[in-house]
Amino acid sequence: MSVFNYYALFSVSVTNAFFGDAETSDTNGFTAGSLDFSLDSEADFDPEVTPTEDATRTVTVENDGSLGFQYRAQAVNLSGDLCGSLDLTAELDTVEQYSEALSGFNMLPFVFEDPEEWDFTVSLNSSDESLQNETCNFDFQFDGWQEELAEGVGGFTDQEIINNTVTAGEWETECTDPTVEITTVETGSSFDYGDADVVIKSGGALQNTGGGNLAVSTNCDLTVEDGGEILTDETTNAGSITLTVGGNLSIAGSSVSASSGSNSSTNNGGDITINVTGDFTLTGTVTSFGQENAGDISVTVGDTFSISSTGQLFSKSGDSSSTNNGGDITINVSGDFTVSGEVNSYGSENAGDITLDLGEDFSIPSGGKVYSKAGSTSSTNTGGDITGTIDGNLSVAGELASSGDEQAGDIDLTVSGTTSVAGTSIQAKSGDTSSTNTGGLIAITSTGNFAVSGLIDAYGQEQGGDIELITQGIFTLTSSGTIQAKGGSSSSANKGGNISIIARGGNSSFAGNVFAGADETGGNIAITVAGNLSISEDQDVNAGTTSSTNTGGTIVYTTSGLLTVSSGIEATGPEGDGSIQTNYCTKDFTGATFDPAALEITNCDTVVLNEYLPNPSGSDDAAMPGGEWVELYNYGSSNVSVAGWVLYDSDDGNELAITTGNTDTGGTTVAAGGYLVVYRNGDGDFELNNSGGDSVRVYDGEIGSGGTLRDSNVYTSAAGVDKSFARIPDGGVWVDPVPTPGKPNKRTRVIVADEPVAEEEPQEVSQPEEITQQPVASEPELSETPPVEEIVEETDNSEQITDNNSTESAPVENEETSQTDETEELLPEEVSEEPSDTDNSEQITDNNPAEQEPAIETEIPDETLVEESPTEIIAPADEPAAVTSEPSLEEGASNE
């Protein structure tokens, strides 16, 4: 007799099966049998269970072997808070076999008769609202053995397991208790109304005194109407309020208040926490007021949240001191969030932050306001940040703003749907009280199309903030729309901000004004479009005329399709013009004027230079991943091959071919929306200048062998150790951050104090013979002035970023610059007389990208930190009114 043992582990659908078979043969005449069955199910339990709705699943048992068998079925490995509240009904071929608790399901034996079908139904035996959204994970385990044997006595066996998850949905609690109406003042620390609707009417109030906290809860609806109140107001410090509502919450013509008195400048408002399972409708007020500091407000809504035109949600400090602060406001809404009234964090010193986490659409109709506003008691007042994730569409026809007399906060939103901006719209503006006031960053990333017919404004009296608008769809700026990052006119150190607009989804049009001008130095504009780009309205980064040192900024248009320009594009200044660069596949410039003349580059692909590192720690030509490197970025939606492409510095003979041997991926394809890092990796030709500036150029082949220029950038100052030059955001304006090869380029912000920097006249530029030498602009003399605070953009690593305003030039040898180590405190900037190659080096010059072949212009004079008498900024004659007059953020009467 021969004995054969077979063991196997296999997977069928979502089941894992282990089986063992022993085969026998008499007189070596081989006969074999097998016990093997399987479970099949196309879907898990569905839908979500509620007290009134069950979840079902069908499982089919099939015999895949040759032997008959019997089996046991049971539920095992239960885990999750929901499991103890679930019942199971099990039917085999429509005949009920079990109907009790899920945890008790364990039945045998069932003699298999092919085929067999189990229908399982899970029901929820509790209406406890705490079970909502909870889960139960468990396995159905089927143990089979030979039909003629008892379980566990030997023979062939098989085991099959199928995994299951049951999830509880949401439901309205059955409010069986009588409605509670409150018409008098009730005092206490906790009110729990169970399964009753609660109505607080005129004359009624729930309160706690003496600075104590207050908690109110009901499994049903809570309505505060006709002057009813929920409050912890106190003459000293107010207590906190917590509302927990299992149904809907309505505050109509009434108030929820955790406010302190005004008899002392040290009184603080209390925190307010609101949790609503259903809808939240606010036509009254929710207020935390503190004469010194306001409390925080947190709102979580399971369905929709609507604030009517009379509704107000405020966290507000008093005006008694320049140290009073507004509280933070956090709003989490599963459904739509609509603000026709006001959401406001106000502080006479600093406003609080507003954080949004929204499951569906966010709408601010005309007249609605969401803003974080600082007062005017001090020149150091700052607005709070407004940040959020919107898993729906964004529509702003009212006002979304952060303002501060010294500095505006940032507005940073990620939108999963479309974005529409109309009316007064989106602002991150500073005041006009000081020449050091700065605008905030406005960064909006939208998955869907992006349309602007209103105002997006990052005005700063000292320096305009940056604007970054990114869409995976198309971008449309109508004739009534304006996008501006304007600097003021109070000082000769005023600068425009940077504006980066990137559209990866197709043809985009700009019929409105885009403006980044300032009295001293124009900012930069970069518009990048995967498709056709049409510009039919003036765009400019002009400087004013108050000083002979005023210089224009840089404008770069990049499109993989047709570039149509029929308007005036300007980057001028009394001291020196900026630059204009156009990257396109085809063009139509009928009716266009460029001042100065534009550098034109033909590039039908969507790959551009995105970042490069001229001065790495260690050897410049070290083996990868050390040494110098250049990063390419694909802003389009299709992969692009760069096989055969070549990188050059300012010398046409110094080439670095892109091969599979010198890239971070080992390939020569730049994925859609992705990056490719090309390392110098020991190359002896390509070499970026560390001390005097250089250019980086990418061609689609060798120069002289049919290669054409695809993109370029130039830096004119010394390159600090491990300091890269990068577009921020990816495909946007060139700045000077910490290197991030192969990763997204991002920024954060700090304030540093700049000391006056003395600079010498730049030396003459050394150029290859075939390149036409342009005149070199003289550097301005700097007078002794007090330090001026400047907003400096930086990367997530807290490293300083300065704007790079330059036109294409060859290296400027021995150029003197000043560089500074970045900190998060307000510190004087250290100044060196010579260019530095240490990690502490940081440039304060501005370098904008623009490159020209073959004529290369020299650098624009470095930014000077000199304050002069306030003068009026000169705007283009045809600039829209929205640009020349700054919309004000009016504080309502309730804020005063």
mmCIF file of N, CA and C in Angstrom, residues 380-452:
data_model
loop_
_atom_site.group_PDB
_atom_site.id
_atom_site.type_symbol
_atom_site.label_atom_id
_atom_site.label_comp_id
_atom_site.label_asym_id
_atom_site.label_seq_id
_atom_site.Cartn_x
_atom_site.Cartn_y
_atom_site.Cartn_z
ATOM 1 N N THR A 380 1.480 95.987 15.184
ATOM 2 C CA THR A 380 1.917 94.589 15.094
ATOM 3 C C THR A 380 0.739 93.629 14.976
ATOM 4 N N ASN A 381 -0.458 94.142 14.795
ATOM 5 C CA ASN A 381 -1.644 93.285 14.733
ATOM 6 C C ASN A 381 -1.626 92.410 13.483
ATOM 7 N N THR A 382 -2.013 91.143 13.658
ATOM 8 C CA THR A 382 -1.995 90.210 12.534
ATOM 9 C C THR A 382 -3.329 89.482 12.423
ATOM 10 N N GLY A 383 -3.749 89.269 11.193
ATOM 11 C CA GLY A 383 -4.937 88.467 10.941
ATOM 12 C C GLY A 383 -4.637 86.989 11.096
ATOM 13 N N GLY A 384 -5.644 86.194 11.366
ATOM 14 C CA GLY A 384 -5.461 84.747 11.492
ATOM 15 C C GLY A 384 -5.489 84.063 10.146
ATOM 16 N N ASP A 385 -5.066 82.814 10.130
ATOM 17 C CA ASP A 385 -5.087 82.018 8.913
ATOM 18 C C ASP A 385 -6.477 81.401 8.714
ATOM 19 N N ILE A 386 -6.863 81.262 7.454
ATOM 20 C CA ILE A 386 -8.091 80.553 7.093
ATOM 21 C C ILE A 386 -7.677 79.368 6.226
ATOM 22 N N THR A 387 -7.824 78.175 6.748
ATOM 23 C CA THR A 387 -7.387 76.974 6.036
ATOM 24 C C THR A 387 -8.520 75.965 6.006
ATOM 25 N N GLY A 388 -8.492 75.085 5.009
ATOM 26 C CA GLY A 388 -9.542 74.088 4.989
ATOM 27 C C GLY A 388 -9.493 73.153 3.809
ATOM 28 N N THR A 389 -10.219 72.053 3.963
ATOM 29 C CA THR A 389 -10.424 71.061 2.916
ATOM 30 C C THR A 389 -11.906 71.006 2.594
ATOM 31 N N ILE A 390 -12.239 71.139 1.322
ATOM 32 C CA ILE A 390 -13.635 71.173 0.881
ATOM 33 C C ILE A 390 -13.844 70.022 -0.096
ATOM 34 N N ASP A 391 -14.607 69.012 0.319
ATOM 35 C CA ASP A 391 -14.866 67.854 -0.542
ATOM 36 C C ASP A 391 -16.096 68.094 -1.411
ATOM 37 N N GLY A 392 -16.142 69.242 -2.012
ATOM 38 C CA GLY A 392 -17.236 69.635 -2.894
ATOM 39 C C GLY A 392 -16.817 70.872 -3.650
ATOM 40 N N ASN A 393 -17.778 71.712 -3.998
ATOM 41 C CA ASN A 393 -17.491 72.934 -4.741
ATOM 42 C C ASN A 393 -17.326 74.117 -3.802
ATOM 43 N N LEU A 394 -16.526 75.106 -4.234
ATOM 44 C CA LEU A 394 -16.354 76.354 -3.504
ATOM 45 C C LEU A 394 -16.959 77.486 -4.326
ATOM 46 N N SER A 395 -17.866 78.253 -3.717
ATOM 47 C CA SER A 395 -18.479 79.400 -4.391
ATOM 48 C C SER A 395 -18.419 80.595 -3.446
ATOM 49 N N VAL A 396 -17.691 81.638 -3.863
ATOM 50 C CA VAL A 396 -17.536 82.839 -3.037
ATOM 51 C C VAL A 396 -18.037 84.040 -3.824
ATOM 52 N N ALA A 397 -19.198 84.566 -3.425
ATOM 53 C CA ALA A 397 -19.706 85.812 -3.983
ATOM 54 C C ALA A 397 -19.745 86.895 -2.927
ATOM 55 N N GLY A 398 -19.534 86.491 -1.681
ATOM 56 C CA GLY A 398 -19.459 87.430 -0.572
ATOM 57 C C GLY A 398 -18.010 87.745 -0.262
ATOM 58 N N GLU A 399 -17.601 87.506 0.988
ATOM 59 C CA GLU A 399 -16.280 87.918 1.416
ATOM 60 C C GLU A 399 -15.608 86.805 2.219
ATOM 61 N N LEU A 400 -14.442 86.383 1.782
ATOM 62 C CA LEU A 400 -13.595 85.437 2.504
ATOM 63 C C LEU A 400 -12.266 86.146 2.698
ATOM 64 N N ALA A 401 -11.943 86.527 3.938
ATOM 65 C CA ALA A 401 -10.832 87.459 4.095
ATOM 66 C C ALA A 401 -10.105 87.277 5.411
ATOM 67 N N SER A 402 -8.812 87.590 5.376
ATOM 68 C CA SER A 402 -7.986 87.730 6.570
ATOM 69 C C SER A 402 -7.279 89.068 6.477
ATOM 70 N N SER A 403 -7.397 89.878 7.529
ATOM 71 C CA SER A 403 -6.764 91.192 7.501
ATOM 72 C C SER A 403 -6.114 91.480 8.837
ATOM 73 N N GLY A 404 -5.029 92.243 8.787
ATOM 74 C CA GLY A 404 -4.334 92.678 9.986
ATOM 75 C C GLY A 404 -3.655 93.999 9.714
ATOM 76 N N ASP A 405 -3.644 94.871 10.721
ATOM 77 C CA ASP A 405 -3.052 96.178 10.499
ATOM 78 C C ASP A 405 -1.572 96.050 10.164
ATOM 79 N N GLU A 406 -0.904 95.042 10.761
ATOM 80 C CA GLU A 406 0.505 94.792 10.436
ATOM 81 C C GLU A 406 0.634 93.754 9.338
ATOM 82 N N GLN A 407 -0.031 92.638 9.526
ATOM 83 C CA GLN A 407 0.144 91.538 8.583
ATOM 84 C C GLN A 407 -1.155 90.762 8.439
ATOM 85 N N ALA A 408 -1.507 90.469 7.207
ATOM 86 C CA ALA A 408 -2.669 89.615 6.959
ATOM 87 C C ALA A 408 -2.293 88.157 7.186
ATOM 88 N N GLY A 409 -3.277 87.345 7.521
ATOM 89 C CA GLY A 409 -3.043 85.917 7.606
ATOM 90 C C GLY A 409 -3.105 85.268 6.235
ATOM 91 N N ASP A 410 -2.865 83.970 6.201
ATOM 92 C CA ASP A 410 -2.904 83.218 4.953
ATOM 93 C C ASP A 410 -4.294 82.623 4.736
ATOM 94 N N ILE A 411 -4.646 82.431 3.473
ATOM 95 C CA ILE A 411 -5.854 81.698 3.093
ATOM 96 C C ILE A 411 -5.406 80.511 2.245
ATOM 97 N N ASP A 412 -5.609 79.314 2.738
ATOM 98 C CA ASP A 412 -5.101 78.107 2.082
ATOM 99 C C ASP A 412 -6.214 77.070 2.041
ATOM 100 N N LEU A 413 -6.769 76.820 0.849
ATOM 101 C CA LEU A 413 -7.914 75.933 0.692
ATOM 102 C C LEU A 413 -7.628 74.872 -0.362
ATOM 103 N N THR A 414 -8.067 73.650 -0.085
ATOM 104 C CA THR A 414 -8.014 72.557 -1.052
ATOM 105 C C THR A 414 -9.442 72.159 -1.390
ATOM 106 N N VAL A 415 -9.797 72.240 -2.678
ATOM 107 C CA VAL A 415 -11.182 72.056 -3.125
ATOM 108 C C VAL A 415 -11.248 70.841 -4.045
ATOM 109 N N SER A 416 -12.125 69.894 -3.727
ATOM 110 C CA SER A 416 -12.256 68.693 -4.558
ATOM 111 C C SER A 416 -13.102 68.933 -5.798
ATOM 112 N N GLY A 417 -13.940 69.957 -5.787
ATOM 113 C CA GLY A 417 -14.803 70.251 -6.929
ATOM 114 C C GLY A 417 -14.345 71.484 -7.674
ATOM 115 N N THR A 418 -15.315 72.259 -8.150
ATOM 116 C CA THR A 418 -15.021 73.485 -8.881
ATOM 117 C C THR A 418 -14.892 74.666 -7.919
ATOM 118 N N THR A 419 -14.266 75.740 -8.408
ATOM 119 C CA THR A 419 -14.108 76.963 -7.611
ATOM 120 C C THR A 419 -14.625 78.149 -8.415
ATOM 121 N N SER A 420 -15.497 78.954 -7.780
ATOM 122 C CA SER A 420 -16.039 80.147 -8.416
ATOM 123 C C SER A 420 -15.873 81.325 -7.469
ATOM 124 N N VAL A 421 -15.260 82.399 -7.975
ATOM 125 C CA VAL A 421 -15.005 83.591 -7.156
ATOM 126 C C VAL A 421 -15.645 84.787 -7.858
ATOM 127 N N ALA A 422 -16.586 85.458 -7.170
ATOM 128 C CA ALA A 422 -17.263 86.627 -7.735
ATOM 129 C C ALA A 422 -17.381 87.680 -6.648
ATOM 130 N N GLY A 423 -17.709 88.909 -7.027
ATOM 131 C CA GLY A 423 -17.966 89.960 -6.046
ATOM 132 C C GLY A 423 -16.710 90.413 -5.321
ATOM 133 N N THR A 424 -16.886 90.828 -4.049
ATOM 134 C CA THR A 424 -15.765 91.316 -3.230
ATOM 135 C C THR A 424 -14.731 90.232 -3.017
ATOM 136 N N SER A 425 -15.195 89.043 -2.738
ATOM 137 C CA SER A 425 -14.423 87.825 -2.865
ATOM 138 C C SER A 425 -13.327 87.604 -1.841
ATOM 139 N N ILE A 426 -12.131 87.217 -2.291
ATOM 140 C CA ILE A 426 -11.108 86.632 -1.426
ATOM 141 C C ILE A 426 -9.975 87.623 -1.226
ATOM 142 N N GLN A 427 -9.668 87.932 0.035
ATOM 143 C CA GLN A 427 -8.653 88.932 0.333
ATOM 144 C C GLN A 427 -7.789 88.495 1.514
ATOM 145 N N ALA A 428 -6.488 88.769 1.410
ATOM 146 C CA ALA A 428 -5.549 88.605 2.517
ATOM 147 C C ALA A 428 -4.722 89.884 2.553
ATOM 148 N N LYS A 429 -5.279 90.930 3.184
ATOM 149 C CA LYS A 429 -4.758 92.286 3.082
ATOM 150 C C LYS A 429 -4.236 92.797 4.419
ATOM 151 N N SER A 430 -3.188 93.607 4.338
ATOM 152 C CA SER A 430 -2.700 94.306 5.516
ATOM 153 C C SER A 430 -3.272 95.719 5.540
ATOM 154 N N GLY A 431 -3.034 96.436 6.665
ATOM 155 C CA GLY A 431 -3.445 97.819 6.768
ATOM 156 C C GLY A 431 -2.416 98.759 6.168
ATOM 157 N N ASP A 432 -2.612 100.046 6.402
ATOM 158 C CA ASP A 432 -1.745 101.076 5.826
ATOM 159 C C ASP A 432 -1.011 101.884 6.888
ATOM 160 N N THR A 433 -1.009 101.410 8.153
ATOM 161 C CA THR A 433 -0.451 102.232 9.222
ATOM 162 C C THR A 433 1.067 102.220 9.245
ATOM 163 N N SER A 434 1.689 101.234 8.620
ATOM 164 C CA SER A 434 3.139 101.096 8.702
ATOM 165 C C SER A 434 3.700 100.693 7.359
ATOM 166 N N SER A 435 4.946 101.096 7.134
ATOM 167 C CA SER A 435 5.594 100.725 5.876
ATOM 168 C C SER A 435 6.087 99.290 5.901
ATOM 169 N N THR A 436 5.852 98.583 7.031
ATOM 170 C CA THR A 436 6.274 97.178 7.114
ATOM 171 C C THR A 436 5.107 96.221 6.976
ATOM 172 N N ASN A 437 3.911 96.717 6.678
ATOM 173 C CA ASN A 437 2.730 95.849 6.587
ATOM 174 C C ASN A 437 2.797 94.950 5.356
ATOM 175 N N THR A 438 2.368 93.704 5.513
ATOM 176 C CA THR A 438 2.484 92.737 4.429
ATOM 177 C C THR A 438 1.173 92.005 4.205
ATOM 178 N N GLY A 439 0.914 91.688 2.955
ATOM 179 C CA GLY A 439 -0.252 90.880 2.610
ATOM 180 C C GLY A 439 0.003 89.409 2.907
ATOM 181 N N GLY A 440 -1.055 88.640 2.972
ATOM 182 C CA GLY A 440 -0.932 87.220 3.255
ATOM 183 C C GLY A 440 -0.853 86.391 1.985
ATOM 184 N N LEU A 441 -0.617 85.115 2.174
ATOM 185 C CA LEU A 441 -0.598 84.153 1.077
ATOM 186 C C LEU A 441 -2.021 83.682 0.781
ATOM 187 N N ILE A 442 -2.411 83.685 -0.481
ATOM 188 C CA ILE A 442 -3.677 83.092 -0.911
ATOM 189 C C ILE A 442 -3.342 81.899 -1.789
ATOM 190 N N ALA A 443 -3.634 80.701 -1.312
ATOM 191 C CA ALA A 443 -3.329 79.473 -2.049
ATOM 192 C C ALA A 443 -4.598 78.633 -2.132
ATOM 193 N N ILE A 444 -5.096 78.417 -3.346
ATOM 194 C CA ILE A 444 -6.300 77.614 -3.560
ATOM 195 C C ILE A 444 -6.003 76.577 -4.627
ATOM 196 N N THR A 445 -6.176 75.327 -4.276
ATOM 197 C CA THR A 445 -5.998 74.220 -5.212
ATOM 198 C C THR A 445 -7.358 73.586 -5.468
ATOM 199 N N SER A 446 -7.752 73.509 -6.741
ATOM 200 C CA SER A 446 -9.089 73.041 -7.101
ATOM 201 C C SER A 446 -8.991 71.886 -8.082
ATOM 202 N N THR A 447 -9.699 70.804 -7.800
ATOM 203 C CA THR A 447 -9.713 69.669 -8.721
ATOM 204 C C THR A 447 -10.496 70.002 -9.984
ATOM 205 N N GLY A 448 -11.593 70.724 -9.837
ATOM 206 C CA GLY A 448 -12.418 71.091 -10.977
ATOM 207 C C GLY A 448 -12.012 72.424 -11.566
ATOM 208 N N ASN A 449 -12.828 72.950 -12.455
ATOM 209 C CA ASN A 449 -12.534 74.222 -13.110
ATOM 210 C C ASN A 449 -12.511 75.370 -12.111
ATOM 211 N N PHE A 450 -11.766 76.421 -12.468
ATOM 212 C CA PHE A 450 -11.559 77.574 -11.587
ATOM 213 C C PHE A 450 -11.976 78.821 -12.366
ATOM 214 N N ALA A 451 -13.007 79.545 -11.861
ATOM 215 C CA ALA A 451 -13.512 80.735 -12.552
ATOM 216 C C ALA A 451 -13.471 81.926 -11.611
ATOM 217 N N VAL A 452 -12.911 83.046 -12.090
ATOM 218 C CA VAL A 452 -12.805 84.266 -11.287
ATOM 219 C C VAL A 452 -13.475 85.414 -12.045
#
